[in-house]
XYZ file of C-alpha atoms in Angstrom:
438
model
C 0.300 -0.100 0.461
C 0.942 3.846 -0.206
C 0.107 5.872 2.029
C 1.702 9.245 -0.018
C -1.190 10.578 -0.645
C -3.183 10.195 2.298
C -4.266 12.917 4.512
C -2.991 12.996 7.987
C -5.416 10.802 9.356
C -6.038 8.301 7.627
C -2.418 7.466 7.075
C -2.183 6.990 11.191
C -5.001 5.773 11.116
C -4.158 2.850 8.583
C -0.530 2.256 10.632
C -2.387 1.970 13.992
C -4.238 -0.680 12.188
C -1.640 -2.549 10.497
C -0.103 -2.620 14.207
C -2.628 -5.513 15.165
C -1.707 -7.940 12.570
C 2.379 -7.105 13.306
C 2.351 -10.908 15.121
C 0.693 -12.413 13.069
C 1.754 -15.410 12.045
C 3.293 -15.850 8.143
C 2.089 -12.020 7.212
C 4.165 -9.378 5.755
C 2.759 -6.033 5.454
C 4.903 -3.417 3.038
C 4.565 -0.168 3.038
C 5.593 2.779 0.265
C 5.922 6.428 1.642
C 7.917 9.299 1.962
C 8.563 9.081 5.248
C 8.729 13.062 5.024
C 4.725 12.362 4.928
C 4.700 10.041 7.829
C 6.496 12.352 10.124
C 4.098 14.957 9.185
C 1.458 12.836 10.527
C 2.215 11.500 13.198
C 3.088 15.545 14.571
C -0.161 16.636 13.380
C -1.220 13.689 15.149
C 0.757 13.288 18.453
C 0.489 17.608 18.614
C 1.650 17.603 22.282
C 4.468 15.456 21.743
C 8.472 17.208 22.217
C 9.828 18.277 19.684
C 12.873 14.676 20.557
C 13.313 11.596 22.132
C 17.625 11.710 22.261
C 19.023 11.825 18.727
C 16.029 10.960 16.611
C 12.687 12.967 16.893
C 9.388 11.007 17.963
C 7.783 11.165 14.893
C 10.837 8.664 13.183
C 11.164 7.185 15.966
C 6.964 5.895 14.705
C 7.960 5.193 11.562
C 11.357 2.978 12.854
C 9.640 0.773 15.307
C 6.313 0.306 13.074
C 9.062 -1.000 10.426
C 11.767 -3.548 10.255
C 13.286 -3.683 6.440
C 13.793 -0.131 5.559
C 14.781 0.156 1.808
C 15.133 2.746 -0.446
C 14.980 3.250 -3.603
C 17.832 4.500 -5.566
C 17.081 7.277 -7.467
C 18.146 7.077 -11.502
C 21.089 7.788 -12.943
C 21.586 9.120 -15.794
C 22.132 6.127 -18.143
C 18.782 4.832 -16.781
C 17.058 8.056 -16.950
C 17.531 8.204 -20.533
C 17.238 4.957 -21.108
C 13.328 5.722 -19.211
C 12.366 8.756 -21.207
C 13.357 6.252 -23.905
C 10.876 3.685 -23.076
C 8.336 6.263 -21.955
C 8.706 8.427 -25.317
C 8.041 4.987 -27.326
C 5.066 3.883 -25.778
C 3.580 6.830 -26.514
C 4.329 5.792 -30.384
C 3.274 2.026 -29.858
C 0.732 -0.034 -28.005
C 1.188 -1.081 -25.192
C 0.228 -4.087 -25.523
C 2.391 -5.046 -28.373
C 4.599 -7.582 -29.433
C 7.524 -4.618 -30.771
C 7.368 -2.051 -26.974
C 6.815 -5.506 -24.428
C 10.441 -6.591 -26.186
C 12.484 -3.060 -26.370
C 10.948 -3.160 -22.130
C 13.125 -6.754 -21.624
C 15.829 -5.169 -23.560
C 15.260 -1.979 -21.191
C 15.411 -4.080 -17.703
C 18.716 -5.949 -19.194
C 20.536 -2.572 -19.789
C 19.518 -1.223 -16.256
C 20.725 -4.241 -14.527
C 23.978 -2.828 -14.927
C 23.907 0.477 -15.173
C 27.747 0.293 -14.303
C 28.471 -0.718 -18.130
C 26.604 2.463 -19.595
C 25.086 0.566 -21.905
C 21.345 2.141 -23.345
C 19.134 1.515 -26.022
C 19.649 2.007 -29.733
C 18.686 3.227 -31.951
C 18.292 -0.108 -33.957
C 16.302 -1.526 -31.114
C 13.503 1.029 -31.326
C 12.762 1.066 -34.756
C 12.671 -2.446 -34.720
C 9.909 -2.307 -32.349
C 7.762 -1.043 -35.421
C 8.781 -1.065 -39.120
C 6.461 0.969 -39.850
C 6.749 3.777 -37.830
C 11.023 4.502 -38.224
C 10.187 7.825 -38.584
C 8.091 9.257 -35.371
C 11.096 5.469 -33.304
C 13.899 7.606 -34.971
C 12.586 11.587 -33.519
C 11.624 9.842 -29.979
C 15.462 8.559 -29.425
C 16.997 12.093 -30.900
C 15.115 14.033 -27.774
C 15.742 10.692 -25.641
C 19.136 11.663 -26.313
C 18.725 15.306 -25.749
C 16.297 15.295 -22.235
C 17.851 12.354 -20.271
C 20.944 14.080 -18.419
C 18.909 17.418 -18.059
C 15.890 15.570 -16.375
C 18.137 13.153 -14.728
C 19.863 15.783 -13.075
C 17.279 18.778 -12.780
C 14.932 16.536 -11.011
C 17.333 14.107 -9.428
C 16.398 10.939 -10.824
C 13.306 10.910 -9.578
C 10.693 8.678 -12.507
C 7.367 10.371 -11.414
C 8.511 14.138 -12.018
C 10.281 12.950 -15.615
C 6.865 10.947 -15.976
C 5.107 14.423 -15.013
C 7.408 16.499 -17.216
C 6.874 14.578 -20.399
C 3.546 13.897 -19.216
C 3.304 18.066 -19.651
C 5.650 18.154 -23.061
C 3.495 15.811 -24.697
C -0.119 18.112 -23.610
C 1.558 20.647 -24.612
C 2.626 19.490 -28.062
C -1.113 17.926 -27.883
C -2.734 22.158 -26.988
C -0.851 24.333 -30.239
C -1.818 21.172 -32.421
C -5.430 21.615 -31.433
C -4.888 25.798 -32.111
C -3.489 25.012 -35.929
C 0.143 25.149 -34.446
C 1.891 21.655 -35.011
C 3.445 23.184 -37.744
C 4.796 26.305 -35.854
C 5.216 23.866 -32.386
C 7.981 20.718 -32.891
C 8.297 18.706 -29.617
C 11.404 18.545 -29.668
C 12.128 22.160 -29.770
C 9.270 22.203 -27.463
C 10.827 20.315 -24.985
C 14.523 22.503 -25.215
C 12.437 25.743 -23.434
C 10.865 23.268 -21.129
C 13.752 22.823 -19.776
C 14.745 26.074 -19.294
C 11.105 27.156 -17.632
C 11.454 24.503 -15.880
C 14.799 24.225 -14.575
C 15.812 27.836 -14.574
C 13.190 29.905 -14.740
C 14.588 33.068 -14.811
C 16.315 32.860 -17.152
C 13.570 31.681 -19.484
C 11.690 34.492 -18.563
C 14.294 37.061 -19.874
C 14.061 34.684 -22.580
C 10.664 34.915 -23.530
C 9.908 38.295 -22.719
C 12.781 38.802 -25.418
C 11.724 36.393 -27.394
C 8.770 39.020 -27.306
C 9.795 42.027 -28.630
C 12.158 41.136 -31.321
C 10.608 41.746 -34.621
C 11.421 38.680 -35.820
C 11.246 36.076 -32.480
C 14.662 35.612 -31.881
C 17.324 35.684 -29.558
C 20.624 36.954 -30.439
C 21.958 36.363 -26.548
C 20.881 32.635 -27.441
C 23.534 32.777 -29.868
C 26.508 33.555 -27.565
C 25.529 31.745 -25.321
C 25.802 28.967 -27.990
C 28.526 29.031 -29.588
C 30.052 30.150 -25.985
C 29.066 26.414 -25.446
C 30.397 24.315 -28.384
C 33.146 25.915 -27.848
C 34.224 24.361 -23.979
C 32.456 21.465 -24.359
C 35.408 19.581 -22.504
C 38.867 20.753 -21.420
C 39.592 16.702 -21.534
C 41.210 17.185 -17.534
C 37.934 16.066 -16.038
C 37.127 19.581 -15.049
C 34.284 21.753 -16.235
C 34.223 23.700 -18.957
C 34.774 27.492 -18.897
C 32.907 30.186 -20.684
C 34.986 31.792 -23.341
C 35.920 35.079 -24.460
C 32.730 35.611 -26.123
C 30.628 35.153 -23.093
C 31.864 38.717 -21.726
C 29.595 39.343 -24.901
C 26.383 38.505 -22.756
C 24.715 41.516 -21.305
C 24.479 42.417 -17.190
C 21.814 39.913 -16.306
C 22.371 36.970 -18.458
C 26.713 36.692 -17.666
C 26.061 34.783 -14.435
C 23.670 32.171 -16.614
C 26.844 31.805 -19.506
C 28.783 30.123 -16.333
C 25.965 28.220 -15.051
C 27.578 24.658 -16.044
C 23.358 22.948 -16.792
C 23.388 25.882 -19.025
C 25.619 25.634 -20.897
C 25.700 21.690 -21.685
C 21.365 22.644 -22.456
C 23.377 24.984 -24.688
C 24.963 22.288 -26.639
C 22.028 20.249 -26.544
C 21.367 20.230 -30.590
C 23.695 21.832 -32.174
C 21.874 21.515 -35.908
C 19.176 23.775 -34.771
C 20.589 25.994 -32.792
C 17.027 28.240 -30.644
C 19.072 32.065 -31.504
C 18.074 30.423 -34.726
C 14.246 29.665 -34.122
C 11.000 32.682 -33.972
C 10.618 31.390 -30.411
C 7.048 33.110 -30.285
C 4.943 30.461 -30.376
C 6.745 27.845 -27.973
C 6.413 31.496 -25.870
C 2.816 30.924 -26.366
C 2.752 27.163 -26.174
C 4.718 27.000 -22.898
C 3.148 30.596 -20.498
C 1.481 29.882 -18.071
C 1.919 33.562 -16.060
C -0.746 36.652 -17.462
C 1.551 38.851 -20.246
C 4.272 36.410 -20.550
C 2.970 35.813 -24.392
C 2.865 39.718 -25.110
C 0.285 40.778 -27.850
C 1.873 41.211 -31.660
C 1.921 43.821 -33.866
C 1.984 44.486 -37.568
C 3.322 48.180 -37.351
C 7.438 47.924 -37.425
C 7.527 51.110 -35.250
C 5.564 49.326 -31.695
C 8.027 46.244 -33.062
C 10.614 49.221 -32.912
C 9.479 50.279 -28.948
C 8.563 47.355 -27.372
C 12.114 45.953 -28.682
C 13.824 49.802 -27.506
C 12.077 49.663 -24.372
C 13.132 45.995 -23.327
C 16.569 47.499 -23.557
C 17.349 50.406 -21.414
C 16.784 54.158 -20.935
C 19.172 54.323 -23.309
C 15.988 52.544 -25.630
C 13.277 54.696 -24.051
C 14.545 58.184 -24.942
C 16.486 56.548 -28.687
C 12.169 56.657 -29.356
C 10.770 59.409 -27.662
C 9.747 60.935 -30.736
C 8.126 57.556 -32.042
C 6.081 57.036 -28.441
C 4.687 60.179 -29.571
C 3.803 60.153 -32.737
C 1.177 56.394 -32.002
C -2.448 56.843 -32.182
C -4.343 55.373 -29.922
C -4.676 51.865 -31.347
C -1.200 51.167 -31.199
C -0.960 53.617 -28.384
C -3.433 51.158 -26.374
C -1.387 48.506 -27.699
C 1.857 49.730 -26.752
C 0.901 50.047 -23.046
C -1.252 46.948 -22.795
C 1.930 45.311 -24.280
C 4.231 46.484 -21.704
C 2.078 45.896 -18.544
C 2.193 42.077 -19.410
C 5.512 41.424 -19.147
C 6.799 44.033 -16.181
C 3.204 41.524 -14.650
C 5.834 38.222 -16.066
C 8.530 39.370 -14.520
C 9.157 37.252 -11.702
C 11.081 39.533 -9.104
C 9.779 43.078 -8.750
C 12.206 44.674 -6.283
C 14.024 45.833 -9.190
C 13.240 48.384 -11.917
C 11.132 47.066 -15.601
C 13.356 48.017 -17.793
C 8.915 48.016 -19.785
C 8.496 51.058 -17.288
C 10.152 53.120 -18.410
C 8.516 53.018 -21.457
C 4.979 52.894 -19.565
C 5.900 56.381 -18.148
C 7.563 57.909 -21.199
C 4.024 56.368 -22.859
C 2.245 58.203 -20.137
C 3.686 61.763 -20.605
C 3.003 62.104 -24.518
C -0.691 60.270 -23.603
C -2.013 61.489 -21.295
C -4.901 59.787 -21.554
C -3.504 56.301 -19.663
C -3.216 58.553 -16.719
C -6.217 56.134 -14.676
C -4.752 52.810 -16.625
C -1.076 53.700 -14.895
C -2.645 54.450 -11.092
C -4.644 51.062 -11.487
C -1.949 48.500 -13.242
C 0.256 49.542 -10.633
C -2.273 49.373 -7.442
C -2.222 46.070 -8.510
C 0.769 45.114 -7.972
C 2.306 42.961 -4.957
C 3.605 45.339 -2.692
C 5.084 42.715 -0.256
C 8.192 42.916 -2.598
C 8.473 45.621 -4.447
C 10.401 48.281 -5.634
C 11.109 52.124 -4.962
C 10.900 52.337 -8.758
C 7.143 51.790 -8.577
C 7.010 55.894 -6.809
C 9.239 57.386 -8.764
C 9.512 58.004 -13.022
C 6.192 59.053 -13.448
C 5.684 62.387 -12.256
C 2.035 62.030 -10.687
C 2.427 65.994 -10.192
C 1.332 66.395 -14.009
C -1.507 64.148 -13.892
C -5.459 65.373 -14.003
C -7.617 66.034 -11.071
C -8.943 62.473 -11.148
C -5.609 60.538 -12.161
C -4.152 62.688 -9.861
C -6.178 61.606 -7.373
C -6.330 58.350 -7.886
C -2.477 58.737 -7.151
C -2.308 60.006 -4.149
C -4.206 57.563 -2.752
C -2.178 54.829 -3.619
C 0.926 56.532 -2.781
C -0.433 57.345 0.905
C -1.203 53.359 0.595
C 2.675 53.061 0.092
C 3.742 55.105 2.681
C 2.568 53.964 5.481
C 2.205 49.777 4.438
C 5.110 49.436 2.028
C 7.788 47.526 2.436
C 10.969 50.483 3.783
C 11.947 51.080 0.011
C 9.086 51.414 -1.107
C 8.035 53.494 2.085
C 10.531 56.305 1.504
C 10.098 57.006 -1.984
C 6.045 56.937 -1.574
C 6.747 59.351 1.393
C 9.192 61.523 -0.748
C 6.495 61.946 -4.469
C 3.236 62.429 -2.544
C 5.237 64.697 -0.437
C 6.084 66.616 -3.738
C 2.822 66.322 -5.025
C 1.354 67.874 -2.138
C 3.729 70.957 -1.949
C 2.410 71.540 -5.023
C -0.913 70.677 -4.156
C -0.945 73.607 -1.393
C 0.242 76.587 -3.924
C-alpha cells in the first residue's frame, strides 16, 4: 500500500490498524511511503509530543519501530534516466500491448540491471519495435538522448517527476496542435524550451520576453551562449569547462547564466538546430503559464521597434521617445497593454523592469493613460515591490481625477509598503502635496 496520498489522519489510522496484525503468523505488510510525509502525519496526530527523544525525533521513532526492514529506492542515474525517457516516449508511439514494445521493455530491463556498464537502448532497438513507425521512433530516440541527462540532473532521478515533465511536454504539444500550430511548434524544440522553464525559470523569463520583443522572435543572446558553450565542450582533465571570451558579449543580467554548467550543457543539446536561429514566439505562446508572457503582436513596425528599444533600458526608451509621441490611439493602447503584461510576467519586482520607463514615456505623451497607469500600479504585489514603482511617472502632472487616485495609492505605499517603497512613496507624496498647496 502507498500512504503518500492519504490525509494525515487516514495515514495514522492505517498504520495503527497494521500494528494490530504485526504478530500474525505468515503475514507481512509492504508499506510504500515518503518518510517525511509520515513524520508530518505523526506530528499532526500527536501535537503535544516533545520535539525529540534523544538523537531522533518521536515522529521518526514511530516509523522506525513499525518497520523492520527499511528499503529506500535509489534515484535513477543519467543512463537509467535516458532508458526510462526512451521507454516513455516509445510508449506514446507504440501500443503498450504490442510485442515490439514488450521486447523493448525486456531490453531496457537487461540494460538497467548493469548500469555501471553504461549500456543504453540504441536507435536500432527502437526502430525494430515497429518498422512502420521509423520516423516517429527515430525522433523519439533523438529527443530521449537530448533530455535524459538534463532531466536526470534537474529532477534528481525521480521517475515520477520525470514522467510528469514528459506528460507536460506532450500535453502542451497536443494543445498547440489543436490551436493549429502543429507546423510552428516542434516537439523537440518545445521540450528544450520547457527544460529552462522548469529548471532555470529566470533565464526562461528573460528569453521569453526578448523573443516577444524582437521583430522576428529570435533571441540573439542565445547565439552568444550557444557559441560559447560549443567552444567549451570539455577540457579533457575532468574539470568543468569554463566560458570562453564570447561570454563577455552577454549583457550583465545574462552573464552569470553563461557560467552555469547545466545551462551550457542545455545550450548544446542539439547543435544542428540552434534556438537562436528560430522564431521562439510560438513556443513562448505554447509554454505560457502566467498572464502576459505572450505579449500581443502587432503588424505595426513602429510598435515592434518601440518594444525592442524599451526592453533594452533607459537609453533605448530615450531613442524611441519621438516614436512613442507619434503613436495613434490603437497602437498606443497596444503598447500600454503589452508593456504592462511584460512587467507582470517579471518574477521579481524589487528591481525596476526596463518596460516601466516605456510606460512612463507613453503616459507622459498620451495623458489619457494616466488612470490606467495608476490602476496597473495598484494591482502590483506590495510586499516585494521596489521603490521604482513610486518614482518616474510624475503624478504632479496628472489631471485631477488620476491625480487623486495617485495620491491615494502613494498614501497606501507610504503606510504599508516595504522600507524602500515607503521612503520613495512618502517623498513623492510630499512633492505632490506641496504642489497642491501652491
